[in-house]
Amino acid sequence: MKRIRFHGRGGQGMKTASRIVGTASFLEGYIAQDCPVYGAERRGAPIQAYTRVSKNPILERGVIVHPDITIIADETLLDDRTANVFQGVYGGTITMINTHYSSAHVRERFGISGKIVTLDMTDIVLTQIGKPVLSSVAAASASKLTGMVTRQSLKEAIVRELFSVDIPKEVVKKNVEAALICFDRTPDIHIDHSEPMKEDNTFVKLEYSGPYLGTPSTYARGNTVLKKTGNWRLFKPVIDHERCSRCRACFVHCPHSCISLDTAGYPRIDYENCKGCLICLEECPKKVILKKREVREW
Amino acid sequence: MNVNMEKSAYENFKDISQDEHIAPGTALCSGCGGLLALRLALKVLGENVVIVNAAGCFTLLSVYPFNPFRSSWMYTAMACAPAGAQGIRDALDILIKKGKVKKEDDLKVVVLTGDGTANDIGLQATSAVLQRNLDFYYLCYDNEAYSNTGFQMSSATPFGSKTNTSVPGGVNPGGTAQKKKDLFEIWRAHKPPYMATIAPSHPVDLSNKFKKAAQFKGPKLFITFAPCPSGWSFDDSKSVEISKLAVQTGIWPLKEAICGELSHTVIPKFKPVETYLVAQERYDHLFHPVKQVDVIRVIKEDIDHYWQPYLGVEPLQDQS
């Protein structure tokens, strides 16, 4: 059995990616299982999705603790403790990260075990599809790394899955093109460790705890700033202060309280938390706010 | 009823407070129109508020152990936010009467709910507190579906739009077959002292309405238009633009009612409603693969039927 774990942010298409890999392996004659895990749904929050592929009936259920293949579709999750992207990674795991950095850089920075592959998937989708939706390309990479899925089955699975969620024909076509590029650029590597980790099937027994644990209270004021949602951003708004007329349209219309005014009345953006919705850019009457592709250094 | 707008009414963006009452970093979607309306509303309401939040998208404002507010926040089930507000108001009144809370430390009680709660699940509790004339604020962020759970149809979902439980196709090519419930008129039948509709694209209008509401004792109700980038399928950056189009096409009237007496605060330009519809993928099926002229005509007629009694003129929407 191959266990694939996808990490991404809500809206990037990891749930669909896990389905595409499942369908593609099913078309190859394997038995497949897929499921996503997220809290209350919203764009931008870390989510996981799982696919299990096997020749034999799959008796496991639930989360994948020891993945054979991990796809990390958003590099900002690497440092997010709640996302815990390296959980259960072992010597036989292949980790695929969507980044412009090399795999050597990842190993040096995080020192994880197993094989590491990197590919700038975002660049591929922005060029091919024009939108930062990673479902098809993430599925393509995972499919290649399983060594069990052919180009043809991948293509058919993408068409089936995207049609089932009402994606227009021309967009599906672009997705297929992007996915095939990604499939070809993903190296054809295999796992040396033939022995996959066994999933632990024991039940965790939970003891009774008092009602105060079930009804938590927070006494800190405004501590969501610690969450640093600037990680969600793909494009960064940059204000040209020399041409800014201090009209305040950007400040007034920022939903996330991320634009404040300095003592001279010029708007300043809180990049640690700005989610990159770009309403400021849209509302700026003089059009002096530019958008820049976020290239992160880590 | 004598309404005295203070001289210092909001006139432009310079009048909008620079104090922030919601910290950045919430888990809400990037570009959330409802959050922008709440942020602007709290700038007028100030810091001495206690928010009673019914389950919905805004549940995610405060995910333990994080909290974006400088004021208090209490979470309730969908059906009972107004009942929660009653409890808090009564407790504050009793504590003030006993001298345990100083009068100047009193808090404004603000109910915060989505359209599913306001129109469906929590409607009876709202009707009950209106009838009891509870002194509180009510802000409904209307994103026209159950957005938090994956965009299912609510009774605030507009005719002809697509949700995940009113998918266009087969016997029902137009998507949602029912008309949007007129929550404003249901509330108005109770004749509360103040109620208004607002939109995040009209911050000055919004601010003035909250300011005006402050002089009334009793229920003060608001429904804000809440463009939803993920549910309505448009780019995060377009929330304010979509909101402007909704007002300018006449599909989202900006109005207020004082003790039941209605007036409009913005008279729209009546741009063709198509400009609003084509900007969102939830209306895509009305234009592709074939234009559903009948469905669009009904949407236009509804706008006309709404506005004609107030403006008394020929069809406002271009019927071509």
XYZ file of C-alpha atoms in Angstrom:
618
model
C 0.000 0.000 0.000
C 1.066 3.576 -0.686
C -0.089 6.255 1.733
C -0.115 9.816 0.397
C -0.646 12.851 2.583
C -1.401 16.273 1.095
C -0.808 19.502 3.006
C -2.171 22.787 1.728
C -4.349 25.725 2.574
C -8.107 25.814 2.160
C -8.896 26.887 -1.401
C -5.735 25.461 -2.976
C -7.488 22.241 -3.946
C -5.871 19.535 -1.805
C -9.168 17.729 -1.292
C -9.613 17.532 -5.063
C -5.953 16.483 -5.456
C -6.501 13.520 -3.145
C -9.587 12.542 -5.136
C -7.770 12.798 -8.472
C -4.992 10.471 -7.285
C -7.613 8.056 -5.933
C -9.537 8.037 -9.209
C -6.369 7.753 -11.297
C -5.153 4.719 -9.356
C -8.637 3.215 -9.520
C -8.491 3.552 -13.306
C -5.164 1.680 -13.182
C -6.951 -1.188 -11.451
C -5.936 -0.455 -7.868
C -8.147 -0.059 -4.845
C -8.155 3.529 -3.596
C -9.435 5.529 -0.657
C -9.360 9.291 -0.141
C -10.568 11.800 2.441
C -9.834 15.370 3.528
C -9.510 16.720 7.066
C -10.198 20.327 8.012
C -11.765 22.262 10.825
C -14.571 24.680 10.114
C -14.073 25.424 6.411
C -12.452 28.618 5.220
C -9.938 29.689 2.664
C -6.381 29.995 3.858
C -6.414 27.680 6.864
C -4.110 24.625 6.847
C -5.829 21.460 5.665
C -4.780 17.873 5.008
C -6.075 15.258 2.610
C -5.196 11.588 2.351
C -5.114 8.964 -0.373
C -4.411 5.286 0.151
C -3.693 3.123 -2.889
C -3.315 -0.641 -2.750
C -3.538 -3.882 -4.715
C -5.518 -5.440 -1.869
C -8.602 -4.268 0.021
C -7.768 -1.348 2.341
C -8.725 -2.010 5.926
C -7.152 1.129 7.417
C -9.211 4.277 7.964
C -8.613 7.810 9.142
C -5.557 10.036 9.203
C -2.229 8.943 7.748
C 0.436 9.284 10.430
C 3.343 7.745 8.516
C 3.038 8.849 4.879
C 5.008 7.209 2.085
C 4.542 10.350 0.016
C 3.924 13.824 1.415
C 2.904 16.685 -0.837
C 3.393 20.107 0.739
C 1.614 22.455 -1.614
C 2.266 25.614 0.408
C 5.758 26.317 1.657
C 4.534 28.686 4.361
C 3.174 25.612 6.160
C 6.716 24.370 6.797
C 7.051 26.692 9.759
C 3.456 26.374 10.946
C 3.402 24.193 14.013
C -0.319 23.579 13.821
C 0.068 22.181 10.296
C 2.805 19.772 11.469
C 3.774 18.814 7.920
C 6.701 16.574 8.855
C 4.751 14.481 11.337
C 5.546 10.767 11.004
C 7.952 11.228 8.083
C 10.368 8.262 8.075
C 13.352 7.072 6.051
C 11.157 5.779 3.266
C 9.049 8.918 2.826
C 9.301 11.014 -0.304
C 8.492 14.638 0.514
C 7.502 16.884 -2.376
C 7.504 20.618 -1.643
C 6.085 23.361 -3.843
C 8.927 25.893 -3.735
C 11.585 27.492 -5.900
C 14.259 26.286 -3.460
C 16.343 23.157 -4.053
C 15.847 19.952 -2.084
C 19.322 20.438 -0.559
C 18.126 23.727 0.942
C 15.118 21.990 2.494
C 17.250 19.245 3.985
C 19.694 21.747 5.425
C 16.956 23.882 6.912
C 14.680 21.185 8.350
C 16.885 18.076 8.536
C 14.077 15.686 7.745
C 14.533 12.043 6.813
C 13.609 10.405 3.543
C 13.893 11.780 0.039
C 13.038 15.363 -0.758
C 11.859 16.662 -4.107
C 11.029 20.277 -4.900
C 9.188 21.870 -7.785
C 7.734 25.363 -8.239
C 4.153 24.237 -8.883
C 2.717 27.703 -8.262
C 4.783 29.020 -11.134
C 3.405 26.298 -13.423
C -0.240 26.978 -12.546
C 0.101 30.747 -12.765
C 1.539 30.369 -16.256
C -0.789 27.605 -17.474
C -4.059 28.235 -15.618
C -3.657 31.814 -14.434
C -4.972 31.011 -10.961
C -3.166 29.660 -7.897
C -5.224 26.431 -7.798
C -2.970 23.466 -7.200
C -5.319 20.467 -7.241
C -4.317 18.986 -10.597
C -0.581 19.657 -10.335
C -0.331 18.324 -6.777
C -2.202 15.212 -7.904
C 0.146 14.871 -10.867
C 3.250 14.962 -8.688
C 1.812 12.477 -6.210
C 0.729 10.164 -9.041
C 4.218 10.163 -10.548
C 5.843 9.454 -7.189
C 3.628 6.427 -6.573
C 5.024 4.849 -9.730
C 1.583 3.278 -10.134
C -0.227 5.824 -12.315
C 0.248 6.493 -16.031
C -0.135 9.832 -17.800
C -3.316 8.575 -19.463
C -5.083 7.634 -16.202
C -4.014 10.894 -14.598
C -5.478 12.850 -17.499
C -8.765 10.956 -17.360
C -9.013 11.311 -13.576
C -8.527 15.085 -13.755
C -11.234 15.417 -16.408
C -13.660 13.273 -14.395
C -13.073 14.965 -11.062
C -13.086 18.551 -12.335
C -16.204 17.981 -14.438
C -17.940 16.584 -11.374
C -17.468 19.949 -9.625
C -18.687 21.969 -12.637
C -15.341 23.313 -13.831
C -15.760 24.709 -17.384
C -14.253 22.681 -20.241
C -11.537 25.191 -21.159
C -10.347 25.443 -17.548
C -10.221 21.630 -17.281
C -8.084 21.572 -20.410
C -5.626 24.051 -18.895
C -5.527 21.964 -15.714
C -4.656 18.847 -17.711
C -1.849 20.695 -19.513
C -0.418 22.039 -16.244
C -0.694 18.607 -14.624
C 1.134 16.851 -17.435
C 3.973 19.393 -17.251
C 4.162 18.740 -13.527
C 4.019 14.965 -14.060
C 6.946 15.130 -16.468
C 9.012 17.435 -14.273
C 8.524 15.305 -11.159
C 11.516 12.975 -10.922
C 10.941 9.270 -11.327
C 12.281 8.203 -7.958
C 11.429 5.252 -5.819
C 11.620 4.423 -2.195
C 14.714 2.454 -1.164
C 13.158 1.319 2.089
C 10.893 -1.432 0.928
C 9.327 -1.854 4.352
C 6.605 0.793 4.876
C 5.770 1.925 8.382
C 2.790 0.195 9.933
C -0.042 2.474 11.004
C -0.889 2.190 14.662
C -4.414 0.925 15.013
C -4.784 1.033 18.791
C -7.584 3.102 20.274
C -6.765 6.069 22.451
C -8.936 5.984 25.531
C -10.105 9.435 26.613
C -10.802 10.011 30.308
C -13.710 12.126 31.516
C -12.799 15.755 32.033
C -14.794 18.514 33.691
C -16.991 21.003 31.831
C -14.413 23.819 32.041
C -12.245 21.985 29.539
C -15.165 21.841 27.132
C -16.005 25.537 27.480
C -12.699 27.312 27.187
C -12.283 31.027 27.812
C -9.676 33.375 26.418
C -8.704 36.394 28.474
C -6.072 37.889 26.159
C -7.138 40.903 24.116
C -6.710 40.732 20.375
C -4.092 37.964 20.458
C -4.976 36.754 16.943
C -2.117 39.015 15.785
C 0.177 36.213 16.929
C -1.185 33.997 14.162
C 0.666 35.925 11.463
C -1.807 35.334 8.648
C 0.602 37.095 6.260
C 1.554 33.499 5.407
C -1.693 33.165 3.445
C -0.566 35.743 0.913
C 0.433 34.881 -2.634
C 0.535 38.472 -3.889
C 1.732 41.383 -1.815
C 0.184 44.878 -2.078
C 2.871 47.574 -2.196
C 1.919 51.247 -1.812
C 3.834 53.832 -3.808
C 3.899 56.485 -1.092
C 5.302 59.137 -3.426
C 2.152 59.098 -5.524
C -0.277 58.424 -2.656
C -2.829 61.198 -2.071
C -3.679 60.035 1.488
C -7.364 59.600 0.542
C -7.716 56.685 3.001
C -9.713 54.432 0.644
C -7.318 51.525 1.299
C -7.412 52.030 5.061
C -11.203 52.230 5.192
C -11.796 49.152 3.011
C -9.269 46.685 4.477
C -11.431 43.924 6.023
C -8.571 42.533 8.097
C -7.522 45.705 9.966
C -4.107 45.473 8.320
C -3.776 49.052 7.063
C -3.122 51.874 9.504
C -2.212 55.516 8.983
C 1.110 56.940 10.099
C 1.432 60.343 11.760
C 1.641 62.046 8.355
C -1.566 60.277 7.250
C 0.080 57.804 4.862
C -1.242 54.228 4.858
C 1.049 51.488 6.192
C 0.448 47.784 5.622
C 0.927 45.194 8.349
C 2.646 42.533 6.234
C 2.845 40.086 9.114
C -0.923 39.659 8.936
C -2.095 40.970 5.531
C -3.793 38.017 3.802
C -3.277 39.532 0.360
C -6.935 39.972 -0.609
C -5.890 43.106 -2.581
C -9.123 45.029 -1.960
C -6.807 47.997 -1.231
C -5.373 47.771 -4.736
C -8.846 47.507 -6.243
C -10.217 50.481 -4.260
C -7.250 52.821 -4.656
C -8.659 55.635 -6.860
C -5.214 56.737 -8.060
C -4.035 53.156 -8.633
C -0.795 53.668 -6.752
C -0.886 50.221 -5.104
C 0.981 47.499 -6.988
C 0.900 43.753 -6.539
C 4.048 41.704 -6.281
C 4.368 37.928 -6.354
C 5.446 36.856 -2.896
C 8.815 35.112 -3.021
C 9.635 33.974 0.470
C 13.041 33.492 1.923
C 13.559 30.677 4.368
C -40.289 60.492 16.714
C -37.745 63.241 16.885
C -34.468 62.304 15.297
C -31.567 64.615 15.923
C -28.533 63.875 13.851
C -25.659 65.462 15.677
C -23.755 68.067 13.736
C -20.741 65.802 13.580
C -22.296 63.279 11.197
C -19.904 61.218 9.093
C -19.204 62.990 5.814
C -16.173 61.263 4.330
C -13.394 58.751 4.986
C -11.553 61.250 7.189
C -14.355 60.951 9.748
C -13.899 57.212 10.137
C -12.065 56.336 13.328
C -8.526 55.014 13.217
C -9.143 52.876 16.307
C -9.343 49.180 15.470
C -11.549 46.947 17.583
C -10.816 43.692 15.746
C -7.189 42.620 15.572
C -5.763 41.145 12.341
C -5.104 37.422 12.169
C -8.616 35.978 12.336
C -9.314 32.722 10.536
C -11.951 34.356 8.308
C -11.518 34.150 4.531
C -9.286 36.644 2.800
C -11.428 39.499 1.474
C -14.510 38.733 3.636
C -17.142 41.425 3.019
C -18.983 40.680 6.261
C -15.823 41.189 8.305
C -15.292 44.605 6.705
C -18.829 45.642 7.673
C -18.260 44.428 11.248
C -14.940 46.263 11.490
C -16.581 49.516 10.327
C -19.556 49.023 12.650
C -17.345 48.470 15.694
C -15.461 51.677 14.888
C -18.715 53.491 15.676
C -19.891 51.246 18.524
C -16.533 51.508 20.270
C -14.889 49.265 22.786
C -17.571 48.922 25.445
C -19.510 46.160 23.773
C -20.216 42.528 24.418
C -20.732 40.503 21.272
C -23.107 37.560 21.348
C -22.088 35.483 18.366
C -24.384 32.821 16.952
C -22.706 29.892 15.197
C -21.787 30.703 11.609
C -18.822 31.993 9.607
C -18.029 34.440 12.395
C -17.528 31.544 14.784
C -14.054 31.626 13.287
C -13.374 35.114 14.599
C -12.371 33.511 17.844
C -10.788 30.069 17.654
C -9.429 28.999 21.022
C -7.020 30.187 22.363
C -7.104 33.178 20.000
C -9.452 36.137 20.144
C -9.363 39.237 17.919
C -11.481 41.501 20.132
C -10.570 44.131 22.638
C -14.093 43.735 24.037
C -16.039 40.694 25.228
C -17.363 37.916 23.040
C -19.723 35.100 23.871
C -20.551 32.211 21.613
C -24.015 30.679 21.343
C -25.843 28.103 19.257
C -27.591 29.339 16.101
C -31.077 29.473 17.537
C -30.449 31.417 20.700
C -28.183 34.454 20.257
C -30.999 36.946 21.037
C -31.863 34.927 24.142
C -28.190 35.106 25.147
C -28.313 38.868 24.616
C -31.378 39.085 26.867
C -29.511 37.258 29.631
C -26.488 39.544 29.393
C -28.626 42.719 29.239
C -30.635 41.612 32.289
C -27.470 40.716 34.209
C -25.921 44.115 33.435
C -29.101 45.938 34.456
C -29.283 44.061 37.754
C -25.589 44.610 38.525
C -25.905 48.324 37.769
C -29.007 48.577 39.944
C -27.198 46.856 42.810
C -24.225 49.161 42.370
C -21.878 46.308 41.477
C -21.227 47.710 37.999
C -20.866 51.462 37.540
C -23.265 53.045 35.100
C -20.390 54.388 33.001
C -19.034 50.841 32.678
C -22.220 49.625 31.031
C -21.799 47.618 27.837
C -23.700 47.625 24.549
C -24.993 44.154 23.794
C -24.452 43.244 20.134
C -25.828 40.098 18.531
C -23.847 38.889 15.544
C -25.400 36.312 13.227
C -25.292 35.093 9.661
C -28.275 35.036 7.317
C -29.002 31.375 8.051
C -29.411 32.156 11.723
C -31.277 35.422 11.156
C -33.715 34.103 8.523
C -34.132 30.464 9.472
C -32.806 28.975 12.673
C -32.889 31.981 14.988
C -35.900 33.881 13.637
C -38.287 33.042 16.463
C -35.807 34.065 19.182
C -35.329 37.364 17.348
C -39.063 37.946 17.091
C -39.375 37.257 20.810
C -36.779 39.845 21.886
C -38.237 42.403 19.490
C -41.587 41.901 21.135
C -39.938 42.294 24.568
C -38.243 45.485 23.297
C -34.787 44.394 24.451
C -32.217 47.182 24.389
C -29.574 45.713 22.072
C -27.963 45.767 18.624
C -28.394 43.024 16.045
C -26.036 42.701 13.087
C -26.805 40.094 10.453
C -24.050 39.537 7.886
C -25.965 38.355 4.845
C -23.767 36.260 2.571
C -26.914 34.685 1.159
C -26.207 31.050 2.106
C -24.757 28.794 4.802
C -21.235 29.735 3.758
C -19.343 28.345 6.724
C -20.445 24.766 6.138
C -19.841 24.699 2.386
C -22.338 27.130 0.850
C -25.716 25.469 1.190
C -28.942 27.342 0.357
C -30.561 29.426 3.108
C -33.848 31.293 2.879
C -31.789 34.429 2.183
C -30.366 32.869 -0.983
C -31.457 34.938 -3.996
C -33.546 33.582 -6.853
C -31.487 32.320 -9.783
C -28.206 31.860 -7.915
C -26.260 28.651 -7.483
C -25.510 27.071 -4.126
C -24.322 23.560 -3.372
C -27.874 22.519 -2.525
C -29.525 24.357 -5.422
C -27.232 23.358 -8.258
C -28.541 24.422 -11.675
C -29.325 21.691 -14.162
C -31.975 19.200 -15.264
C -35.429 20.228 -14.091
C -34.052 23.362 -12.501
C -31.680 25.131 -14.900
C -32.063 28.449 -13.079
C -30.514 27.308 -9.786
C -32.319 28.544 -6.672
C -36.044 28.504 -7.477
C -37.255 30.300 -4.341
C -37.186 34.044 -3.769
C -35.052 35.586 -1.037
C -36.960 35.991 2.207
C -37.645 39.653 3.043
C -36.167 39.666 6.539
C -36.233 43.459 6.720
C -40.024 43.507 6.326
C -40.452 40.703 8.864
C -38.471 42.726 11.369
C -40.245 45.967 10.398
C -43.617 44.433 11.216
C -42.444 44.453 14.869
C -41.856 48.232 14.601
C -38.503 48.324 16.402
C -37.146 51.822 17.125
C -34.330 51.548 14.577
C -33.378 49.235 11.751
C -31.290 49.599 8.614
C -29.595 47.811 5.762
C -25.931 48.581 5.173
C -23.144 47.616 2.786
C -19.360 47.479 3.260
C -18.921 49.554 0.085
C -20.721 52.463 1.729
C -18.725 53.117 4.913
C -20.055 56.638 5.472
C -23.701 55.555 5.159
C -22.948 52.591 7.451
C -21.271 54.754 10.088
C -24.065 57.307 10.122
C -26.654 54.581 10.628
C -24.856 53.125 13.644
C -24.419 56.581 15.035
C -28.099 57.394 14.532
C -29.155 54.091 16.104
C -27.292 54.932 19.322
C -29.942 57.440 20.396
C -32.693 54.825 20.537
C -33.411 52.523 23.443
C -34.675 49.125 22.362
C -33.791 46.843 19.449
C -31.478 48.329 16.814
C -31.253 45.977 13.854
C -28.875 45.888 10.905
C -28.560 43.661 7.874
C -25.290 44.072 6.053
C -24.622 42.923 2.547
C -21.691 40.499 2.900
C -19.977 39.569 -0.377
C -18.472 36.100 0.006
C -15.458 35.472 -2.301
C -15.399 31.716 -1.723
C -19.145 31.037 -1.858
C -20.108 33.465 -4.628
C -16.896 32.647 -6.491
C -15.184 35.899 -7.311
C -11.669 37.147 -6.675
C -10.960 38.179 -3.049
C -10.114 41.699 -4.218
C -13.610 42.306 -5.646
C -15.680 42.235 -2.426
C -16.133 46.000 -2.226
C -16.689 46.271 -5.979
C -19.455 43.614 -5.874
C -21.038 45.433 -2.953
C -21.022 48.710 -4.908
C -22.650 46.983 -7.875
C -25.352 45.505 -5.639
C -26.270 48.974 -4.408
C -25.999 50.657 -7.814
C -28.171 48.063 -9.588
C -30.842 48.404 -6.920
C -30.679 44.748 -5.880
C -29.465 45.713 -2.377
C -31.439 48.789 -1.235
C -29.807 50.917 1.445
C -32.584 51.968 3.776
C -33.614 52.526 7.336
C -36.856 52.357 9.299
C -37.510 54.381 12.435
C -40.335 52.861 14.463
C -41.451 51.170 11.261
C -41.290 54.280 9.075
C -39.225 53.511 6.004
C -36.844 55.710 4.030
C -34.026 55.067 1.574
C -30.604 56.551 2.259
C -29.159 55.924 -1.195
C -31.114 56.132 -4.453
C -29.288 53.860 -6.888
C -28.291 54.603 -10.450
C -30.078 51.422 -11.632
C -27.215 50.038 -13.641
C -28.298 46.918 -15.569
C -28.379 44.041 -13.100
C -26.282 41.935 -15.497
C -23.208 43.935 -14.468
C -23.734 42.589 -10.963
C -24.617 39.034 -12.011
C -21.747 38.412 -14.439
C -19.198 39.415 -11.826
C -19.930 36.267 -9.791
C -19.629 32.628 -10.781
C -22.716 31.728 -8.755
C -24.721 33.304 -11.605
C -22.578 31.824 -14.405
C -25.296 29.384 -15.472
C -27.546 32.334 -16.369
C -25.137 33.318 -19.148
C -23.444 30.068 -20.231
C -23.860 27.988 -22.285
C -27.073 29.872 -23.185
C -28.412 33.074 -21.701
C -31.424 32.287 -19.479
C -33.432 35.336 -20.447
C -36.500 34.328 -18.400
C -34.611 34.013 -15.143
C -32.810 37.320 -15.653
C -36.134 38.997 -16.513
C -37.632 37.839 -13.202
C -34.631 39.249 -11.315
C -35.112 42.594 -13.126
C -38.859 42.632 -12.515
C -38.289 42.017 -8.818
C -35.984 45.034 -8.628
C -38.604 47.133 -10.427
C -41.445 45.892 -8.230
C -39.424 46.761 -5.199
C -38.499 50.306 -6.214
C -41.572 51.506 -8.160
C -43.771 52.222 -5.117
C -41.044 54.466 -3.705
C -39.960 56.181 -6.893
C -43.188 55.885 -8.927
C -41.593 55.844 -12.358
C -41.329 53.667 -15.440
C -39.325 50.390 -15.391
C -35.946 51.221 -13.942
C -33.991 48.224 -15.107
C -33.266 48.160 -18.792
C -35.629 45.412 -19.982
C -33.729 44.599 -23.183
